[in-house]
């Protein structure tokens, strides 16, 4: 199994990153470089999370061998000294007991592999997050029509960005240069760069982790409360409808501007190729509408006309891309939210059902997958009974885990006594060489920390400028921004975890074997004020952030500033809940009318489809008898049959009438007015 576990995890992590990217990105529409950059960033970050437990178990095995050799040598020296003291002239043999044999872990990685692996993974991710992804962000968001134009725009936008970080790095470099005790070398410069990047990442990590440690358990607890979840869905529906209407209005305005530019710049203009590029980014219905109003056979060379410049067209192109993306995203999210709201309403109705059969208001027309074990009875027990208790139990377990993380973050610097819970668990397993338990405990802990941090990244929404939306609705800028955050947050998160289990000597100050990952990071003692100060005391702020998140201080502050947030005891929240409930009710009525119309149309076709078949059989049966009749009767009969056949076909193709509409006063008045006008058509003659 030497190295096999490493190879298996490398392959599994790749498909995991690919699956996650497929959920958020659109492989058919996104640029290939955007997909590749985001996939590589996510893949490298997931690799660090999955491979670090293997590195820890391998390091514990190496530490065991070192302790075993030291213990054997000390025992031999002690025996020799004791024998010489007793005056024995014979050769001494050790009499001390040798410690238990060190067992090699099942996932042992041979020497020399992990340092090279971590070096490639770390420096590739850092090049992505600090150099390539920021440039690709601006390149993908640019509205330029050529590669040169997009590159120029990206360089200009990133000039300030790169200048800021060069200023920070230069300040640290000057600080090290003027310090009399340090001599600048390539290793120290490398350590300073890694320290600067990890310090920035740790600063953001604590903020995101403090929010996720409270919000994730609370979200599962609220998910067990069907009434609360339904009310919050109504609130989301009202907010999303406002955003959807705003997106549609913005798209209309942008399309109107495109129409004006398209009508002014005709086929013989040098800028016409840019207009064609913009039109290809517009929705199909707008392309058809603009195509009908376009007359490219006329020559518009009037020099008095004012034409937009190429710079304005670049700006318009960027606006079209953003408006179309936002419109499509809000439309898909609205359909998904409708399904969620209707399902929650169905759950609320079925909770009081005595038949224990789950009944849907609108049964799904999609075929049931063979993987779905649902039957109406099983679905009722899961949705109305078991699900809420499962979510409550999960919320309690996650809350205990969060409490353990907060306690360990505040006490991990204490090595005697050991107060960090995760360090206690790992050291207990280390005594029995239970490597499988060590790897599983490390993986579950790192996975929980990453879930708290990454889920916060996925929930962040900055004025629609950065927004990760599922169901393939995330734009290129947000995808690459998430890749940048992952690459910046994962290394300090793993270093923080190694500090929690006392396997980072720069923080725990213990002379133990270092992991290969820590050796790549370099010795943090080069900057003592960061290693002994910031890295130890700053994570304690997680406690304050968790308290603020528990009492929803950030949500209440945003609500006071005018940003609509879900606060239960707020008048604005109540109004939005009522508005969302009415929106869902309106959509249900619209869907019900559509289904009723489909049912009536289906019944109409089934009723008159048999009449057509009977008519065809009767025509074949009487064909021989009709040949003996007179020409007049033959003509008369054919005409009658043709009229009957035509009338049946017309009835069959006709759409069924809504009888409620037929009896309405408006319809009767309209029909009477048509009849009266037809009777008086010759009154003036």
XYZ file of C-alpha atoms in Angstrom:
685
model
C 0.000 0.000 0.000
C 3.062 2.272 -0.122
C 1.966 5.405 -1.992
C -1.271 3.776 -3.190
C -3.441 5.830 -0.812
C -1.837 9.009 -2.116
C -2.583 8.080 -5.731
C -6.179 7.083 -4.969
C -6.886 10.340 -3.137
C -5.369 12.407 -5.946
C -7.815 10.834 -8.422
C -10.840 11.021 -6.094
C -10.206 14.678 -5.228
C -10.009 15.565 -8.919
C -13.477 14.175 -9.618
C -14.820 15.864 -6.478
C -13.548 19.252 -7.669
C -14.899 18.569 -11.159
C -18.345 17.701 -9.775
C -18.452 20.842 -7.639
C -17.392 23.005 -10.568
C -20.076 21.436 -12.763
C -22.692 22.389 -10.167
C -21.785 26.073 -10.239
C -20.300 26.679 -13.693
C -21.719 26.163 -17.173
C -19.280 24.045 -19.165
C -20.937 24.917 -22.478
C -20.848 28.711 -22.124
C -17.887 29.485 -19.860
C -14.472 30.144 -21.337
C -12.098 27.185 -21.233
C -9.358 29.143 -19.453
C -11.800 30.244 -16.757
C -12.924 26.669 -16.144
C -9.355 25.369 -16.124
C -8.093 28.037 -13.710
C -10.985 27.567 -11.290
C -10.784 23.770 -11.444
C -7.034 23.840 -10.793
C -7.433 26.201 -7.820
C -10.211 24.146 -6.225
C -8.386 20.898 -6.937
C -5.141 22.025 -5.288
C -6.980 23.271 -2.196
C -8.930 20.032 -1.830
C -5.685 18.089 -2.260
C -4.154 19.885 0.735
C -7.195 19.025 2.856
C -7.292 15.348 1.859
C -3.544 14.606 1.840
C -2.574 16.362 5.087
C -3.928 13.512 7.325
C -1.633 11.074 5.468
C 1.297 13.390 6.097
C 0.395 13.520 9.814
C 0.234 9.720 10.205
C 3.528 9.313 8.353
C 5.155 11.933 10.604
C 3.898 10.166 13.744
C 5.448 6.923 12.502
C 8.770 8.668 11.888
C 8.624 10.222 15.360
C 7.976 6.765 16.801
C 11.084 5.361 15.106
C 13.182 8.264 16.382
C 11.914 7.737 19.934
C 12.552 4.012 19.622
C 16.162 4.535 18.520
C 16.813 7.129 21.213
C 15.310 4.876 23.861
C 17.437 1.945 22.690
C 20.646 4.001 22.715
C 19.888 5.466 26.144
C 19.164 2.005 27.520
C 22.460 0.695 26.140
C 24.478 3.542 27.652
C 22.702 3.156 30.984
C 23.432 -0.529 31.054
C 27.121 0.013 30.282
C 27.475 2.609 33.022
C 25.719 0.429 35.556
C 27.876 -2.569 34.680
C 31.086 -0.549 34.976
C 29.954 0.799 38.321
C 29.319 -2.700 39.610
C 32.822 -3.745 38.546
C 31.738 -6.344 36.032
C 34.503 -7.229 33.619
C 32.299 -9.029 31.152
C 30.608 -7.335 28.231
C 27.404 -5.661 29.343
C 24.065 -6.319 27.725
C 21.099 -4.009 28.002
C 18.684 -4.997 30.722
C 16.094 -2.257 30.156
C 12.888 -3.096 28.405
C 12.635 -1.958 24.807
C 9.478 0.059 23.971
C 6.740 -1.344 21.833
C 7.535 -1.883 18.157
C 6.468 0.947 15.827
C 3.909 -0.252 13.308
C 4.008 1.222 9.850
C 0.716 2.931 8.865
C -1.312 1.442 6.038
C -1.029 4.749 4.123
C 2.699 5.238 4.673
C 4.298 7.516 2.087
C 7.987 6.874 1.353
C 10.586 9.507 2.165
C 11.178 12.222 -0.393
C 7.703 12.151 -1.974
C 5.759 14.468 0.338
C 8.210 17.429 0.319
C 8.205 17.497 -3.486
C 4.434 17.061 -3.580
C 3.766 19.892 -1.112
C 6.236 22.177 -2.863
C 4.490 21.726 -6.211
C 0.986 22.066 -4.749
C 1.734 25.094 -2.575
C 3.683 27.202 -5.054
C 1.274 26.411 -7.882
C -1.661 27.539 -5.757
C 0.183 30.710 -4.720
C 1.003 31.577 -8.320
C -2.646 31.078 -9.162
C -4.043 33.223 -6.367
C -1.553 36.105 -6.556
C -0.746 36.280 -10.271
C -2.835 34.299 -12.742
C -6.369 34.335 -11.299
C -6.521 38.119 -10.694
C -5.344 38.687 -14.254
C -7.819 36.115 -15.644
C -10.598 37.732 -13.605
C -10.158 41.068 -15.306
C -9.609 39.375 -18.663
C -12.873 37.408 -18.468
C -14.894 40.405 -17.236
C -13.472 42.749 -19.850
C -15.739 43.818 -22.690
C -12.938 44.004 -25.230
C -13.413 42.516 -28.687
C -9.848 41.299 -29.157
C -7.294 39.444 -27.078
C -4.988 42.455 -27.081
C -7.735 44.732 -25.817
C -8.682 42.349 -23.016
C -5.064 41.933 -21.936
C -4.579 45.715 -21.857
C -7.698 46.179 -19.733
C -6.637 43.402 -17.353
C -3.168 44.891 -16.856
C -4.574 48.334 -16.096
C -7.111 46.980 -13.591
C -4.510 44.859 -11.792
C -1.840 47.536 -11.589
C -3.201 48.911 -8.317
C -3.841 45.397 -7.038
C -0.293 44.213 -7.612
C 1.138 47.497 -6.374
C -0.597 47.132 -3.005
C 0.858 43.702 -2.329
C 4.299 44.718 -3.542
C 4.163 47.584 -1.049
C 3.315 45.199 1.807
C 6.058 42.766 0.812
C 8.541 45.611 0.451
C 7.727 46.886 3.941
C 8.386 43.451 5.455
C 11.575 43.183 3.424
C 12.856 46.511 4.742
C 11.963 45.466 8.285
C 14.044 42.321 7.957
C 16.919 44.137 6.223
C 17.402 46.721 8.985
C 17.235 44.107 11.750
C 20.832 43.455 12.875
C 20.319 39.815 13.829
C 19.045 38.604 10.459
C 20.947 37.970 7.276
C 18.911 37.941 4.122
C 19.097 34.716 2.172
C 16.843 33.026 -0.321
C 15.395 30.771 2.380
C 14.549 33.725 4.620
C 13.057 35.704 1.742
C 10.917 32.708 0.898
C 9.810 32.415 4.528
C 8.920 36.115 4.644
C 6.746 35.760 1.544
C 4.989 32.681 2.942
C 4.486 34.422 6.292
C 2.972 37.488 4.657
C 0.558 35.363 2.594
C -0.437 33.205 5.586
C -0.909 36.259 7.806
C -3.319 37.797 5.319
C -5.112 34.448 4.966
C -5.354 33.938 8.742
C -6.848 37.403 9.153
C -9.685 36.524 6.764
C -9.893 32.927 8.005
C -10.827 33.899 11.546
C -13.625 36.161 10.296
C -15.157 33.484 8.080
C -14.644 30.689 10.603
C -16.284 32.651 13.414
C -19.389 33.068 11.274
C -19.524 29.480 10.021
C -19.052 27.820 13.425
C -22.368 29.301 14.570
C -24.324 29.626 11.354
C -23.943 26.040 10.099
C -25.387 24.343 13.235
C -28.082 27.005 13.434
C -29.040 26.523 9.778
C -29.648 22.811 10.369
C -31.633 23.548 13.519
C -33.803 26.039 11.639
C -34.224 23.512 8.817
C -35.954 21.215 11.319
C -38.565 23.932 11.982
C -40.873 23.719 8.994
C -42.826 26.844 9.904
C -39.706 28.967 10.289
C -38.276 27.604 7.065
C -41.470 28.385 5.142
C -41.599 31.939 6.471
C -37.966 32.499 5.519
C -38.695 31.134 2.037
C -41.504 33.688 1.663
C -39.031 36.393 2.678
C -36.521 35.165 0.079
C -39.250 35.079 -2.573
C -40.097 38.740 -2.009
C -36.435 39.771 -2.186
C -35.767 37.613 -5.224
C -38.792 38.960 -7.083
C -37.493 42.494 -6.547
C -34.096 41.451 -7.855
C -35.690 39.586 -10.761
C -37.757 42.623 -11.762
C -34.681 44.821 -11.493
C -32.688 42.387 -13.667
C -35.426 42.327 -16.309
C -35.638 46.121 -16.325
C -31.870 46.397 -16.599
C -31.850 43.919 -19.489
C -34.578 45.892 -21.275
C -32.592 49.107 -20.919
C -29.399 47.501 -22.188
C -31.219 45.868 -25.106
C -32.777 49.210 -26.024
C -29.332 50.757 -26.125
C -28.080 47.864 -28.250
C -30.995 48.379 -30.636
C -30.178 52.047 -31.096
C -26.517 51.337 -31.731
C -27.390 48.471 -34.079
C -29.692 50.678 -36.138
C -27.116 53.445 -36.410
C -24.159 51.236 -37.433
C -24.929 49.323 -40.640
C -23.137 46.645 -42.578
C -20.681 48.947 -44.356
C -19.336 50.525 -41.148
C -15.940 49.380 -39.758
C -17.489 48.905 -36.291
C -20.187 46.570 -37.595
C -18.214 43.459 -36.607
C -18.285 44.613 -32.977
C -22.066 45.043 -33.164
C -22.400 41.483 -34.465
C -20.337 40.235 -31.527
C -22.600 42.079 -29.085
C -25.744 40.740 -30.772
C -24.537 37.160 -30.380
C -24.427 37.698 -26.602
C -28.054 38.901 -26.504
C -30.991 36.540 -25.804
C -32.547 34.830 -28.827
C -35.851 36.693 -28.644
C -34.068 40.044 -28.729
C -31.881 38.907 -31.626
C -34.974 37.991 -33.660
C -36.693 41.260 -32.807
C -33.677 43.310 -33.836
C -33.185 41.224 -36.962
C -36.709 42.003 -38.186
C -36.090 45.734 -37.844
C -32.730 45.595 -39.583
C -32.312 46.652 -43.206
C -28.754 46.083 -44.295
C -29.499 46.693 -47.964
C -29.405 50.446 -47.475
C -26.137 52.301 -47.484
C -25.813 54.661 -44.536
C -22.737 56.738 -45.235
C -24.205 59.988 -44.035
C -21.318 61.799 -42.364
C -23.701 63.841 -40.265
C -24.621 60.767 -38.199
C -22.874 60.377 -34.847
C -21.467 56.914 -34.270
C -20.345 55.467 -30.917
C -16.648 54.992 -30.383
C -14.953 51.646 -29.917
C -14.506 52.438 -26.225
C -18.255 52.903 -25.815
C -18.909 49.624 -27.614
C -16.513 47.853 -25.245
C -18.452 49.274 -22.315
C -21.761 48.242 -23.915
C -20.424 44.735 -24.537
C -19.517 44.407 -20.866
C -22.975 45.627 -19.841
C -24.674 43.097 -22.123
C -22.670 40.195 -20.683
C -23.485 41.203 -17.124
C -27.178 41.939 -17.785
C -27.810 38.632 -19.581
C -25.987 36.643 -16.898
C -27.927 38.326 -14.113
C -31.266 37.882 -15.889
C -30.691 34.162 -16.481
C -29.510 33.638 -12.921
C -32.501 35.312 -11.288
C -34.908 33.432 -13.569
C -33.439 30.034 -12.641
C -33.281 30.922 -8.950
C -36.918 32.016 -9.007
C -38.024 28.672 -10.430
C -35.986 26.789 -7.820
C -37.358 28.924 -4.983
C -40.907 28.328 -6.222
C -40.343 24.576 -6.051
C -38.978 24.882 -2.517
C -41.872 27.032 -1.317
C -44.507 24.736 -2.831
C -42.809 21.695 -1.342
C -42.728 23.287 2.126
C -46.417 24.160 1.803
C -47.141 20.551 0.840
C -45.243 19.369 3.917
C -47.287 21.699 6.129
C -50.535 20.322 4.641
C -49.486 16.670 4.895
C -48.388 16.888 8.540
C -52.020 16.575 9.651
C -52.818 13.769 7.221
C -54.167 10.605 8.885
C -53.529 8.438 5.811
C -49.743 8.866 6.105
C -49.510 9.303 2.336
C -47.615 12.294 1.000
C -49.697 14.150 -1.588
C -48.144 16.768 -3.871
C -50.102 19.786 -5.044
C -48.372 19.596 -8.416
C -47.033 16.101 -9.146
C -43.727 16.095 -10.975
C -43.894 15.242 -14.669
C -40.280 14.042 -14.741
C -39.696 10.260 -14.690
C -38.730 8.853 -11.315
C -35.117 7.788 -11.052
C -34.310 4.204 -10.132
C -32.135 5.603 -7.347
C -35.118 7.239 -5.681
C -36.506 4.968 -2.913
C -39.474 7.224 -2.306
C -42.988 5.931 -2.071
C -45.810 8.153 -0.790
C -45.659 6.454 2.614
C -41.862 6.612 2.931
C -41.890 10.229 1.783
C -44.504 11.133 4.382
C -42.531 9.594 7.252
C -39.312 11.260 6.099
C -40.687 14.724 5.330
C -43.219 14.997 8.156
C -41.630 13.013 10.962
C -38.011 11.834 10.658
C -36.387 14.731 8.856
C -36.845 17.287 11.591
C -35.409 14.958 14.249
C -32.473 14.059 12.012
C -31.665 17.738 11.458
C -31.962 18.462 15.174
C -29.571 15.654 16.072
C -27.148 16.835 13.380
C -27.398 20.416 14.655
C -26.568 19.274 18.206
C -23.530 17.290 17.030
C -22.271 20.212 14.936
C -22.788 22.562 17.878
C -20.646 20.337 20.116
C -17.991 20.259 17.403
C -18.098 24.058 17.148
C -17.698 24.418 20.904
C -14.671 22.092 20.756
C -13.110 24.176 17.975
C -13.631 27.451 19.854
C -12.176 25.980 23.061
C -9.159 24.585 21.215
C -8.547 27.868 19.370
C -8.374 29.687 22.703
C -6.127 27.128 24.447
C -3.959 25.466 21.775
C -0.820 27.396 22.843
C -0.831 25.563 26.210
C 1.307 22.414 25.951
C 1.631 21.634 29.677
C -1.081 20.802 30.470
C -2.546 20.002 27.075
C -5.870 21.837 26.873
C -6.657 21.571 23.174
C -9.236 18.799 22.740
C -7.955 17.782 19.312
C -4.371 17.511 20.612
C -5.600 15.270 23.442
C -7.418 12.946 21.035
C -4.464 12.685 18.627
C -1.962 12.024 21.421
C -4.149 9.275 22.903
C -4.351 7.568 19.512
C -0.632 8.058 18.978
C 0.184 5.953 22.058
C -1.597 2.923 20.563
C -0.422 3.619 16.994
C -4.003 3.703 15.798
C -3.196 5.372 12.486
C -6.626 4.857 10.968
C -8.239 6.717 13.866
C -5.635 9.488 13.588
C -6.286 9.962 9.883
C -10.075 9.883 10.252
C -10.018 12.313 13.201
C -7.729 14.693 11.333
C -9.775 14.490 8.141
C -13.125 15.036 9.910
C -11.736 18.018 11.827
C -10.152 19.631 8.769
C -13.276 18.915 6.726
C -15.461 20.585 9.360
C -13.197 23.637 9.479
C -13.168 23.834 5.679
C -16.952 23.473 5.573
C -17.367 26.379 7.984
C -14.976 28.543 5.958
C -15.916 27.495 2.413
C -19.668 27.577 3.061
C -19.258 31.170 4.204
C -17.404 31.884 0.952
C -20.285 30.348 -0.994
C -22.839 32.408 0.953
C -21.031 35.729 0.619
C -22.746 38.152 -1.687
C -21.213 41.537 -2.420
C -23.816 43.691 -4.195
C -24.236 41.115 -7.016
C -20.581 41.759 -7.882
C -19.443 38.481 -6.403
C -22.037 35.745 -6.064
C -21.729 31.955 -6.306
C -25.027 30.557 -7.606
C -25.726 26.866 -8.089
C -27.363 25.195 -11.104
C -24.647 26.476 -13.500
C -25.483 30.158 -12.895
C -22.150 31.496 -11.585
C -20.304 33.955 -13.776
C -16.609 33.809 -14.622
C -15.585 36.584 -12.224
C -17.191 34.904 -9.192
C -15.730 31.500 -10.066
C -12.203 32.847 -10.202
C -12.697 34.971 -7.109
C -13.714 31.859 -5.179
C -10.615 30.069 -6.470
C -8.466 32.941 -5.197
C -10.090 32.817 -1.762
C -9.677 29.049 -1.517
C -5.971 29.243 -2.358
C -5.427 31.987 0.210
C -7.459 30.415 3.013
C -6.466 26.736 2.797
C -2.716 26.984 3.734
C -3.275 29.084 6.904
C -6.250 26.863 7.815
C -4.047 23.757 7.674
C -1.284 25.497 9.644
C -3.855 26.500 12.234
C -5.042 22.888 12.469
C -1.462 21.654 12.949
C -1.189 24.142 15.804
C -4.407 22.787 17.334
C -2.938 19.245 17.484
C 0.518 20.521 18.619
C 2.388 19.434 15.484
C 3.705 22.893 14.561
C 6.852 23.561 16.588
C 6.805 27.269 15.722
C 3.643 27.596 17.830
C 3.824 24.726 20.322
C 7.634 25.125 20.881
C 8.108 21.346 21.123
C 11.094 19.483 19.679
C 9.189 16.938 17.605
C 9.380 15.635 14.076
C 7.810 18.158 11.707
C 5.400 17.263 8.967
C 6.534 17.676 5.384
C 3.872 20.369 4.985
C 5.354 22.426 7.854
C 8.858 22.100 6.432
C 7.676 23.668 3.168
C 6.175 26.600 5.094
C 9.590 27.415 6.582
C 10.414 28.428 10.121
C 8.086 31.159 11.326
C 10.658 32.184 13.928
C 12.165 34.468 11.295
C 9.383 36.902 12.207
C 8.980 36.292 15.931
C 6.357 38.971 16.498
C 4.065 37.092 14.090
C 4.874 33.548 15.243
C 4.714 34.324 18.984
C 2.044 37.005 18.847
C -0.315 37.173 15.905
C -0.531 33.424 15.214
C -1.328 32.651 18.862
C -3.560 35.451 20.093
C -5.455 36.501 16.980
C -7.402 33.180 16.666
C -8.918 33.915 20.093
C -11.108 36.510 18.394
C -13.185 33.591 17.112
C -14.956 33.584 20.481
C -16.097 37.207 20.064
C -17.132 36.612 16.450
C -19.162 33.549 17.451
C -20.986 35.550 20.118
C -21.726 38.334 17.621
C -22.983 35.805 15.065
C -25.167 34.037 17.631
C -26.976 37.274 18.445
C -27.108 38.242 14.726
C -25.395 41.566 15.319
C -24.160 41.785 11.736
C -27.615 41.033 10.327
C -29.241 43.650 12.536
C -26.658 46.268 11.581
C -27.226 45.616 7.876
C -30.963 45.844 8.439
C -30.553 49.229 10.133
C -28.475 50.440 7.197
C -31.335 49.645 4.796
C -30.266 46.212 3.529
C -33.204 43.819 3.728
C -32.279 41.019 6.132
C -34.390 38.335 7.782
C -35.011 39.587 11.324
C -38.005 38.001 13.032
C -39.138 40.992 15.110
C -38.937 43.591 12.348
C -41.822 45.313 10.548
C -40.022 45.301 7.195
C -39.494 41.555 7.510
C -43.206 40.990 8.179
C -44.173 43.026 5.124
C -41.799 41.089 2.909
C -43.107 37.784 4.283
C -46.681 38.775 3.389
C -45.546 39.908 -0.045
C -43.699 36.664 -0.654
C -46.702 34.618 0.424
C -48.904 36.447 -2.060
C -46.330 35.946 -4.826
C -46.206 32.196 -4.191
C -50.006 32.051 -4.126
C -50.182 33.886 -7.440
C -47.683 31.543 -9.045
C -49.624 28.527 -7.785
C -52.835 29.877 -9.315
C -51.052 30.452 -12.604
C -49.635 26.930 -12.597
C -53.047 25.505 -11.689
C -54.689 27.266 -14.634
C -51.990 25.935 -16.939
C -52.500 22.372 -15.723
C -56.290 22.682 -16.018
C -55.929 23.841 -19.601
C -53.627 20.917 -20.397
C -56.072 18.464 -18.844
C -59.004 19.855 -20.807
C -56.996 19.726 -24.023
C -56.030 16.123 -23.317
C -59.629 15.132 -22.593
C -60.791 16.846 -25.781
C -58.332 14.914 -27.921
C -59.186 11.633 -26.258
C -62.929 12.212 -26.751
C -62.832 13.137 -30.432
C -59.967 10.909 -31.467
C -62.300 7.823 -31.468
C -64.877 9.625 -33.623
C -62.301 10.122 -36.348
C -61.379 6.426 -36.351
C -65.057 5.360 -36.574
C -65.619 7.721 -39.485
C -62.677 6.247 -41.391
C -63.986 2.686 -40.899
C -67.498 3.621 -42.066
C -66.085 5.274 -45.157
C -64.194 2.109 -46.155
C -67.237 -0.078 -45.471
C -69.628 1.924 -47.667
C -67.200 2.684 -50.482
C -68.426 -0.196 -52.721
C -72.096 0.734 -52.280
C -71.450 4.369 -53.060
C -69.918 3.494 -56.493
C -73.358 2.306 -57.791
C -75.215 5.512 -56.947
C -75.915 8.323 -59.394
C -73.457 11.101 -60.074
C -75.659 13.540 -58.247
C -76.019 11.384 -55.181
C -72.303 10.453 -55.380
C -71.332 14.079 -55.463
C -73.794 14.875 -52.704
C -72.565 12.048 -50.499
C -68.899 12.893 -51.041
C -69.590 16.479 -50.217
C -71.422 15.504 -47.073
C -68.677 13.128 -45.984
C -66.012 15.700 -46.744
C -67.862 18.316 -44.772
C -68.267 15.931 -41.871
C -64.605 14.897 -42.032
C -63.431 18.493 -42.181
C -65.629 19.450 -39.268
C -64.284 16.550 -37.199
C -60.695 17.547 -37.974
C -61.429 21.133 -37.067
C -62.996 20.035 -33.806
C -60.036 17.796 -33.113
C -57.443 20.520 -33.685
C -59.448 23.173 -31.898
C -58.465 24.142 -28.403
C -61.112 23.453 -25.744
C -63.027 26.435 -24.492
C -63.081 27.587 -20.927
C -66.763 27.325 -19.960
C -66.281 29.684 -17.058
C -65.245 32.314 -19.553
C -68.234 31.547 -21.801
C -70.669 32.387 -19.021
C -68.892 35.527 -17.928
C -70.682 38.873 -18.519
C -67.815 40.236 -20.589
C -67.953 37.348 -23.002
C -71.785 37.518 -23.310
C -71.729 41.260 -23.958
C -69.025 40.796 -26.574
C -71.011 38.021 -28.275
C -74.265 40.040 -28.247
C -72.542 43.077 -29.683
C -71.104 40.986 -32.494
C -74.489 39.475 -33.246
C -76.297 42.809 -33.288
C -73.729 44.387 -35.541
C -74.033 41.497 -37.942
C -77.849 41.859 -38.139
C -77.627 45.571 -38.947
C -74.949 45.265 -41.593
C -77.311 46.281 -44.429
C -79.306 48.910 -42.527
C -77.709 51.749 -44.503
C -78.518 50.206 -47.894
